[in-house]
Short mmCIF file of C-alpha atoms and ligand atoms in Angstrom, two decimals:
data_model
loop_
_atom_site.label_atom_id
_atom_site.label_comp_id
_atom_site.label_asym_id
_atom_site.label_seq_id
_atom_site.Cartn_x
_atom_site.Cartn_y
_atom_site.Cartn_z
CA MET A 1 -191.11 -249.85 49.63
CA ASN A 2 -190.09 -248.16 46.32
CA MET A 3 -188.13 -245.17 47.41
CA GLU A 4 -188.89 -242.86 44.45
CA LYS A 5 -189.29 -239.26 45.67
CA ILE A 6 -192.68 -238.11 44.33
CA LEU A 7 -193.00 -234.73 46.08
CA GLU A 8 -190.37 -232.40 47.36
CA VAL A 9 -191.36 -229.24 49.35
CA LYS A 10 -188.45 -226.87 50.00
CA ASN A 11 -188.65 -223.77 52.30
CA LEU A 12 -192.29 -223.26 51.26
CA LYS A 13 -193.93 -220.10 52.57
CA THR A 14 -197.56 -219.03 51.93
CA TYR A 15 -198.42 -215.73 53.53
CA PHE A 16 -201.75 -213.94 53.37
CA THR A 17 -201.85 -210.18 53.54
CA LEU A 18 -204.97 -208.95 55.42
CA LYS A 19 -206.42 -205.49 54.62
CA SER A 20 -206.41 -203.37 57.74
CA ASP A 21 -209.53 -201.46 58.75
CA LYS A 22 -207.38 -198.75 60.33
CA PHE A 23 -206.45 -196.02 57.97
CA GLY A 24 -202.81 -195.86 57.28
CA ALA A 25 -201.98 -198.94 59.34
CA GLU A 26 -199.59 -201.55 58.08
CA PRO A 27 -201.40 -204.51 56.59
CA GLU A 28 -201.22 -207.59 58.76
CA VAL A 29 -199.60 -210.69 57.39
CA VAL A 30 -200.66 -214.22 58.25
CA LYS A 31 -197.74 -216.63 57.88
CA ALA A 32 -199.95 -219.65 57.35
CA VAL A 33 -197.16 -221.82 55.95
CA ASN A 34 -193.85 -220.60 57.27
CA ASP A 35 -190.76 -222.19 55.73
CA LEU A 36 -191.65 -225.87 55.44
CA SER A 37 -189.43 -228.50 53.88
CA PHE A 38 -190.22 -232.16 53.50
CA ASP A 39 -190.30 -235.05 50.99
CA VAL A 40 -192.92 -237.52 50.14
CA MET A 41 -191.88 -240.93 48.79
CA LYS A 42 -194.02 -242.99 46.39
CA GLY A 43 -196.42 -245.19 48.40
CA GLU A 44 -195.92 -243.27 51.55
CA ILE A 45 -198.84 -242.09 53.80
CA LEU A 46 -197.63 -238.83 55.26
CA GLY A 47 -199.84 -237.69 58.06
CA ILE A 48 -199.93 -233.95 58.89
CA VAL A 49 -201.25 -233.11 62.29
CA GLY A 50 -201.76 -229.97 64.32
CA GLU A 51 -204.43 -227.90 65.99
CA SER A 52 -206.93 -225.96 63.88
CA GLY A 53 -205.37 -222.91 62.23
CA CYS A 54 -201.80 -224.18 62.13
CA GLY A 55 -201.75 -224.06 58.27
CA LYS A 56 -202.46 -227.64 57.24
CA SER A 57 -205.16 -226.85 54.62
CA THR A 58 -203.18 -223.97 53.24
CA LEU A 59 -200.24 -226.41 52.75
CA GLY A 60 -202.37 -228.94 50.99
CA LYS A 61 -203.95 -226.37 48.73
CA THR A 62 -200.64 -224.66 47.92
CA ILE A 63 -199.23 -228.07 46.74
CA LEU A 64 -202.04 -228.23 44.18
CA LYS A 65 -201.64 -224.56 43.24
CA LEU A 66 -205.05 -223.79 44.59
CA ASN A 67 -203.35 -221.07 46.63
CA HIS A 68 -200.55 -218.73 45.81
CA LYS A 69 -197.11 -219.32 47.29
CA THR A 70 -194.94 -216.69 48.78
CA ASP A 71 -191.63 -218.37 48.45
CA GLY A 72 -189.94 -221.79 48.19
CA GLU A 73 -190.35 -224.72 45.90
CA ILE A 74 -192.89 -227.54 45.32
CA LEU A 75 -191.36 -230.18 43.06
CA TYR A 76 -193.73 -232.93 41.86
CA HIS A 77 -191.60 -235.63 40.03
CA GLY A 78 -188.89 -233.05 40.04
CA GLU A 79 -190.98 -230.27 38.32
CA GLU A 80 -191.90 -227.02 39.94
CA VAL A 81 -195.79 -227.04 40.19
CA PHE A 82 -195.89 -223.23 39.93
CA ASN A 83 -194.00 -223.28 36.62
CA LEU A 84 -196.29 -225.85 34.91
CA ASN A 85 -198.14 -224.63 31.79
CA ASP A 86 -201.91 -224.97 31.62
CA LYS A 87 -201.88 -228.40 29.99
CA ASP A 88 -199.37 -229.82 32.53
CA LEU A 89 -201.23 -228.31 35.41
CA LYS A 90 -204.40 -230.01 34.18
CA ASP A 91 -202.43 -233.29 34.06
CA LEU A 92 -201.08 -232.68 37.49
CA ARG A 93 -204.70 -232.27 38.80
CA LYS A 94 -205.56 -235.54 37.28
CA GLN A 95 -202.74 -237.31 39.05
CA MET A 96 -203.17 -235.47 42.34
CA GLN A 97 -206.66 -235.46 43.75
CA MET A 98 -207.92 -233.82 47.02
CA VAL A 99 -210.68 -235.21 49.30
CA PHE A 100 -212.21 -232.80 51.74
CA GLN A 101 -214.27 -233.03 54.99
CA ASP A 102 -217.48 -232.52 53.09
CA PRO A 103 -216.72 -233.47 49.49
CA PHE A 104 -220.14 -232.36 48.24
CA SER A 105 -220.38 -228.96 49.76
CA SER A 106 -218.70 -227.54 46.60
CA LEU A 107 -220.79 -229.65 44.09
CA ASN A 108 -224.22 -229.08 42.73
CA PRO A 109 -226.72 -230.65 45.18
CA ARG A 110 -229.28 -231.18 42.33
CA LYS A 111 -226.95 -233.57 40.48
CA LYS A 112 -227.23 -237.33 40.91
CA VAL A 113 -224.24 -239.22 42.28
CA GLY A 114 -223.70 -240.90 38.84
CA SER A 115 -223.39 -237.58 37.07
CA LEU A 116 -221.18 -236.17 39.85
CA LEU A 117 -218.81 -239.16 39.36
CA ALA A 118 -218.89 -238.77 35.56
CA GLN A 119 -218.02 -235.06 35.69
CA PRO A 120 -214.24 -235.32 36.13
CA LEU A 121 -213.95 -237.66 33.24
CA GLN A 122 -216.14 -235.42 31.08
CA ILE A 123 -214.11 -232.35 31.94
CA HIS A 124 -210.98 -234.21 31.03
CA LYS A 125 -212.64 -235.78 27.89
CA MET A 126 -211.74 -239.24 29.01
CA GLY A 127 -213.71 -242.25 27.77
CA SER A 128 -216.96 -242.82 25.89
CA LYS A 129 -220.29 -242.74 27.68
CA GLN A 130 -220.30 -246.51 28.06
CA GLU A 131 -216.75 -246.55 29.38
CA ILE A 132 -217.57 -243.85 31.88
CA ASP A 133 -220.77 -245.78 33.05
CA GLU A 134 -218.73 -248.97 33.45
CA LYS A 135 -216.09 -247.08 35.42
CA ILE A 136 -218.65 -245.55 37.78
CA ASP A 137 -220.09 -249.03 38.55
CA ARG A 138 -216.61 -250.45 39.20
CA ILE A 139 -215.50 -247.64 41.36
CA MET A 140 -218.71 -247.47 43.37
CA LYS A 141 -218.31 -251.15 44.15
CA GLU A 142 -214.71 -250.55 45.06
CA VAL A 143 -215.65 -247.98 47.72
CA GLY A 144 -218.47 -250.15 49.03
CA ILE A 145 -221.53 -248.43 47.56
CA ASN A 146 -223.96 -250.39 45.52
CA PRO A 147 -223.93 -248.91 41.96
CA VAL A 148 -227.82 -249.15 41.80
CA TYR A 149 -227.73 -246.00 44.00
CA LYS A 150 -226.07 -243.85 41.29
CA GLY A 151 -229.44 -242.35 40.63
CA ARG A 152 -229.69 -240.90 44.10
CA PHE A 153 -228.64 -237.46 45.26
CA PRO A 154 -225.86 -236.92 47.70
CA HIS A 155 -228.12 -235.79 50.58
CA GLN A 156 -229.90 -239.23 50.43
CA PHE A 157 -226.70 -240.86 51.76
CA SER A 158 -225.28 -240.97 55.22
CA GLY A 159 -222.11 -239.00 56.05
CA GLY A 160 -219.92 -242.08 55.81
CA GLN A 161 -221.44 -243.07 52.49
CA ARG A 162 -221.05 -239.52 51.17
CA GLN A 163 -217.37 -239.61 52.11
CA ARG A 164 -217.02 -242.97 50.22
CA ILE A 165 -218.60 -241.31 47.22
CA GLY A 166 -216.16 -238.41 47.60
CA ILE A 167 -213.31 -240.94 47.51
CA ALA A 168 -214.84 -242.51 44.47
CA ARG A 169 -214.93 -239.17 42.66
CA ALA A 170 -211.25 -238.75 43.41
CA LEU A 171 -210.57 -242.25 42.02
CA MET A 172 -212.35 -241.64 38.72
CA LEU A 173 -209.19 -240.02 37.18
CA ASN A 174 -206.72 -242.81 38.27
CA PRO A 175 -204.70 -240.55 40.45
CA GLU A 176 -201.42 -241.63 42.03
CA PHE A 177 -201.48 -239.03 44.84
CA ILE A 178 -204.35 -238.13 47.07
CA ILE A 179 -204.42 -235.29 49.59
CA CYS A 180 -207.12 -236.03 52.21
CA ASP A 181 -207.93 -232.87 54.25
CA GLU A 182 -209.91 -233.73 57.36
CA ALA A 183 -211.56 -236.40 55.27
CA VAL A 184 -212.96 -238.38 58.22
CA SER A 185 -213.22 -235.52 60.80
CA ALA A 186 -216.96 -235.05 60.51
CA LEU A 187 -217.72 -238.75 60.94
CA ASP A 188 -218.53 -240.87 64.03
CA VAL A 189 -215.60 -242.70 65.38
CA SER A 190 -216.85 -246.15 64.20
CA ILE A 191 -217.47 -244.80 60.62
CA GLN A 192 -214.14 -243.07 60.74
CA ALA A 193 -212.46 -246.49 61.24
CA GLN A 194 -214.37 -247.88 58.21
CA VAL A 195 -213.39 -245.02 55.89
CA LEU A 196 -209.77 -245.18 57.08
CA ASN A 197 -209.69 -248.84 56.40
CA LEU A 198 -211.15 -248.22 52.93
CA LEU A 199 -208.33 -245.67 52.30
CA LEU A 200 -205.80 -248.24 53.47
CA ASP A 201 -207.16 -251.00 51.21
CA LEU A 202 -207.07 -248.73 48.26
CA HIS A 203 -203.47 -247.69 49.14
CA ASP A 204 -202.37 -251.35 49.27
CA LYS A 205 -204.19 -252.18 46.02
CA TYR A 206 -202.98 -249.28 43.94
CA ASN A 207 -199.87 -248.21 45.81
CA PHE A 208 -201.27 -244.66 46.18
CA THR A 209 -199.34 -241.98 47.94
CA TYR A 210 -201.30 -239.97 50.45
CA ILE A 211 -200.91 -236.75 52.34
CA PHE A 212 -203.43 -237.28 55.16
CA ILE A 213 -204.30 -234.00 57.01
CA ALA A 214 -206.16 -233.97 60.37
CA HIS A 215 -206.30 -232.17 63.62
CA ASP A 216 -206.90 -235.51 65.33
CA LEU A 217 -203.71 -237.37 66.12
CA ALA A 218 -205.54 -240.69 66.58
CA VAL A 219 -206.68 -240.87 62.97
CA VAL A 220 -203.29 -239.67 61.69
CA GLU A 221 -201.53 -242.25 63.83
CA PHE A 222 -203.84 -244.98 62.59
CA ILE A 223 -203.33 -244.44 58.84
CA SER A 224 -199.90 -242.82 58.38
CA THR A 225 -196.49 -244.37 57.68
CA LYS A 226 -194.77 -241.01 58.48
CA ILE A 227 -196.03 -238.07 60.62
CA LEU A 228 -195.33 -234.40 60.43
CA VAL A 229 -196.41 -232.35 63.40
CA MET A 230 -197.20 -228.63 62.62
CA TYR A 231 -197.49 -225.70 64.91
CA LEU A 232 -198.32 -222.20 63.61
CA GLY A 233 -197.12 -222.74 60.11
CA LYS A 234 -193.98 -224.69 61.11
CA ILE A 235 -192.77 -228.27 61.42
CA VAL A 236 -192.01 -229.01 65.01
CA GLU A 237 -191.31 -232.66 64.71
CA THR A 238 -191.32 -235.33 62.02
CA ALA A 239 -190.51 -239.06 61.98
CA ASP A 240 -191.64 -242.39 60.73
CA LYS A 241 -194.92 -243.28 62.59
CA LYS A 242 -193.47 -246.15 64.53
CA GLU A 243 -190.56 -243.99 65.69
CA LEU A 244 -192.73 -241.13 66.64
CA VAL A 245 -195.10 -243.36 68.67
CA LYS A 246 -192.13 -244.80 70.53
CA SER A 247 -190.27 -241.58 71.03
CA HIS A 248 -191.99 -238.29 70.67
CA LEU A 249 -189.70 -235.54 71.79
CA HIS A 250 -191.27 -232.11 71.22
CA PRO A 251 -193.39 -230.97 74.22
CA TYR A 252 -196.15 -230.09 71.67
CA THR A 253 -196.05 -233.66 70.16
CA LYS A 254 -196.08 -235.03 73.68
CA ALA A 255 -199.15 -232.99 74.54
CA LEU A 256 -200.88 -234.23 71.39
CA PHE A 257 -200.09 -237.86 72.35
CA ASP A 258 -201.36 -237.28 75.91
CA ALA A 259 -204.55 -235.76 74.64
CA PHE A 260 -205.21 -238.55 72.18
CA PRO A 261 -203.90 -241.77 73.75
CA ALA A 262 -205.59 -244.51 71.70
CA THR A 263 -204.00 -245.86 68.57
CA ASN A 264 -207.21 -247.16 67.14
CA PRO A 265 -209.76 -244.45 66.76
CA LYS A 266 -212.40 -247.03 67.75
CA GLY A 267 -210.76 -247.55 71.18
CA ARG A 268 -210.87 -243.92 72.07
CA GLU A 269 -212.91 -242.64 74.94
CA ASN A 270 -213.01 -239.55 77.06
CA ARG A 271 -210.00 -237.63 75.84
CA ASP A 272 -209.09 -234.89 78.07
CA PRO A 273 -207.37 -231.82 76.68
CA VAL A 274 -203.96 -231.65 77.98
CA LEU A 275 -203.05 -228.54 75.89
CA MET A 276 -203.77 -225.41 77.83
CA GLY A 277 -204.70 -222.20 76.15
CA ASP A 278 -205.48 -221.46 72.51
CA VAL A 279 -203.24 -221.50 69.57
CA PRO A 280 -201.71 -217.98 69.28
CA SER A 281 -202.43 -215.90 66.23
CA PRO A 282 -200.09 -216.59 63.24
CA ILE A 283 -200.29 -212.82 62.59
CA ASN A 284 -198.14 -212.04 65.65
CA PRO A 285 -196.58 -215.28 66.68
CA PRO A 286 -194.82 -215.31 70.04
CA SER A 287 -191.06 -214.43 70.18
CA GLY A 288 -188.50 -217.29 70.05
CA CYS A 289 -190.15 -220.64 69.90
CA TYR A 290 -193.81 -220.14 68.97
CA PHE A 291 -194.82 -222.88 71.41
CA HIS A 292 -192.99 -221.45 74.45
CA PRO A 293 -195.97 -219.71 76.10
CA ARG A 294 -197.78 -223.05 76.34
CA CYS A 295 -194.79 -225.18 76.94
CA PRO A 296 -194.35 -226.84 80.32
CA ARG A 297 -190.55 -227.05 79.77
CA ALA A 298 -189.84 -223.64 78.31
CA MET A 299 -186.42 -222.20 79.20
CA GLU A 300 -185.05 -218.66 78.88
CA LYS A 301 -183.58 -219.32 75.47
CA CYS A 302 -186.95 -220.51 74.20
CA LYS A 303 -188.32 -217.04 74.60
CA MET A 304 -185.42 -215.52 72.56
CA GLU A 305 -184.66 -217.71 69.57
CA TYR A 306 -186.59 -220.07 67.26
CA PRO A 307 -184.97 -223.51 67.41
CA PRO A 308 -183.75 -225.08 64.20
CA LEU A 309 -185.32 -228.31 62.94
CA ARG A 310 -182.52 -230.84 63.85
CA GLU A 311 -182.18 -234.49 62.91
CA VAL A 312 -181.83 -236.42 66.13
CA SER A 313 -181.78 -239.89 64.59
CA PRO A 314 -182.18 -241.02 60.95
CA GLY A 315 -185.45 -239.49 59.62
CA HIS A 316 -186.47 -238.11 63.05
CA LYS A 317 -186.34 -234.31 63.27
CA VAL A 318 -187.31 -231.98 66.05
CA ALA A 319 -187.25 -228.23 66.49
CA CYS A 320 -186.78 -227.80 70.25
CA TRP A 321 -183.94 -226.31 72.36
CA LEU A 322 -184.29 -229.36 74.77
CA TYR A 323 -182.56 -231.44 72.07
CA GLU A 324 -179.79 -229.15 71.09
P1 ADP B 401 -205.74 -225.50 59.34
O1 ADP B 401 -206.12 -226.20 58.07
O2 ADP B 401 -204.51 -226.12 60.05
O3 ADP B 401 -206.84 -225.35 60.35
P2 ADP B 401 -205.50 -223.22 57.63
O4 ADP B 401 -204.46 -223.57 56.68
O5 ADP B 401 -206.90 -223.28 57.26
O6 ADP B 401 -205.22 -224.06 59.00
O7 ADP B 401 -205.20 -221.76 58.11
C1 ADP B 401 -204.01 -221.31 58.65
C2 ADP B 401 -204.04 -219.82 58.91
O8 ADP B 401 -204.12 -219.06 57.70
C3 ADP B 401 -205.21 -219.35 59.69
O9 ADP B 401 -204.84 -218.32 60.59
C4 ADP B 401 -206.22 -218.88 58.72
O10 ADP B 401 -207.03 -217.92 59.24
C5 ADP B 401 -205.30 -218.30 57.67
N1 ADP B 401 -205.83 -218.32 56.31
C6 ADP B 401 -206.12 -219.42 55.60
N2 ADP B 401 -206.60 -219.08 54.36
C7 ADP B 401 -206.60 -217.72 54.26
C8 ADP B 401 -206.99 -216.76 53.32
N3 ADP B 401 -207.47 -217.14 52.06
N4 ADP B 401 -206.83 -215.43 53.61
C9 ADP B 401 -206.41 -215.06 54.83
N5 ADP B 401 -206.02 -215.88 55.80
C10 ADP B 401 -206.08 -217.23 55.51
MG1 MG B 402 -207.95 -227.22 57.70
#
């Protein structure tokens, strides 16, 4: 693999200040992304996993400057995303695309698929009408949708087909980096596998770099080359996928693996929730290690002090006092 560093996130924080209803009360602060650092190499598929509310979407949006950042750095090819001028930010958003759970919820439901696919190219003034038409046909084929259907509306397609069209829309601008946020989460397990395989085929063909965000470890494990486990805005463990599957150290990572045992999302059946209790609020996270109230192995120290993220073997980092 080409080891060019494409994205570097350093001590990134995104906090949201909530207005308090109580007169004179201190505003509450949600630390959605709380001091994250990681790199993404070209061609890598970085899976980001964690329960709902742990800050995954906020992280994805902040990387594309669709959110503010409170502190830290986001370097894309060595350039701080938040320092880009309008033209360079527009270029960045060509190179970096985002695919959401329901890619059409934000788009005009009265527009046909063909014109929804043409839109990004028209916005960026790329190509003649004929070139755009040819590209739509080629990319629809590439994602497994017959181009004769470009005259249909999004609601006339199944969920899996709609997600393929969402991927096609992301491909229209020839990106090099795609952030998938819960891109297969709404689909049936068998359809999930098909869309994941499509993403993998595209990755192999174009050497795309992905950040693949999901609350479901089975899909993250299926597609990723590297995994980052988040809990309440923080990284609790990260390693290459193969390493993490062999040796998951953090009790939270272990709980996720116990809850979602199958590698292939197709082979997954009754998964029973091993994790007890809800994710605590990121407004007032627990003292010490944020996971300690739910941790079966919590010690006295865990209630007092947040553990640092330590490298336990090359590329494998864990934030847990058990591995001090
Ligand atoms: P995830 O994608 O992992 O489910 P999110 O990034 O959506 O998590 O949310 C992380 C936390 O930040 C949640 O507590 C959520 O309520 C909060 N949050 C996200 N966006 C906003 C916002 N625009 N304003 C206030 N709080 C927000
Ligand atoms: Mg989310």
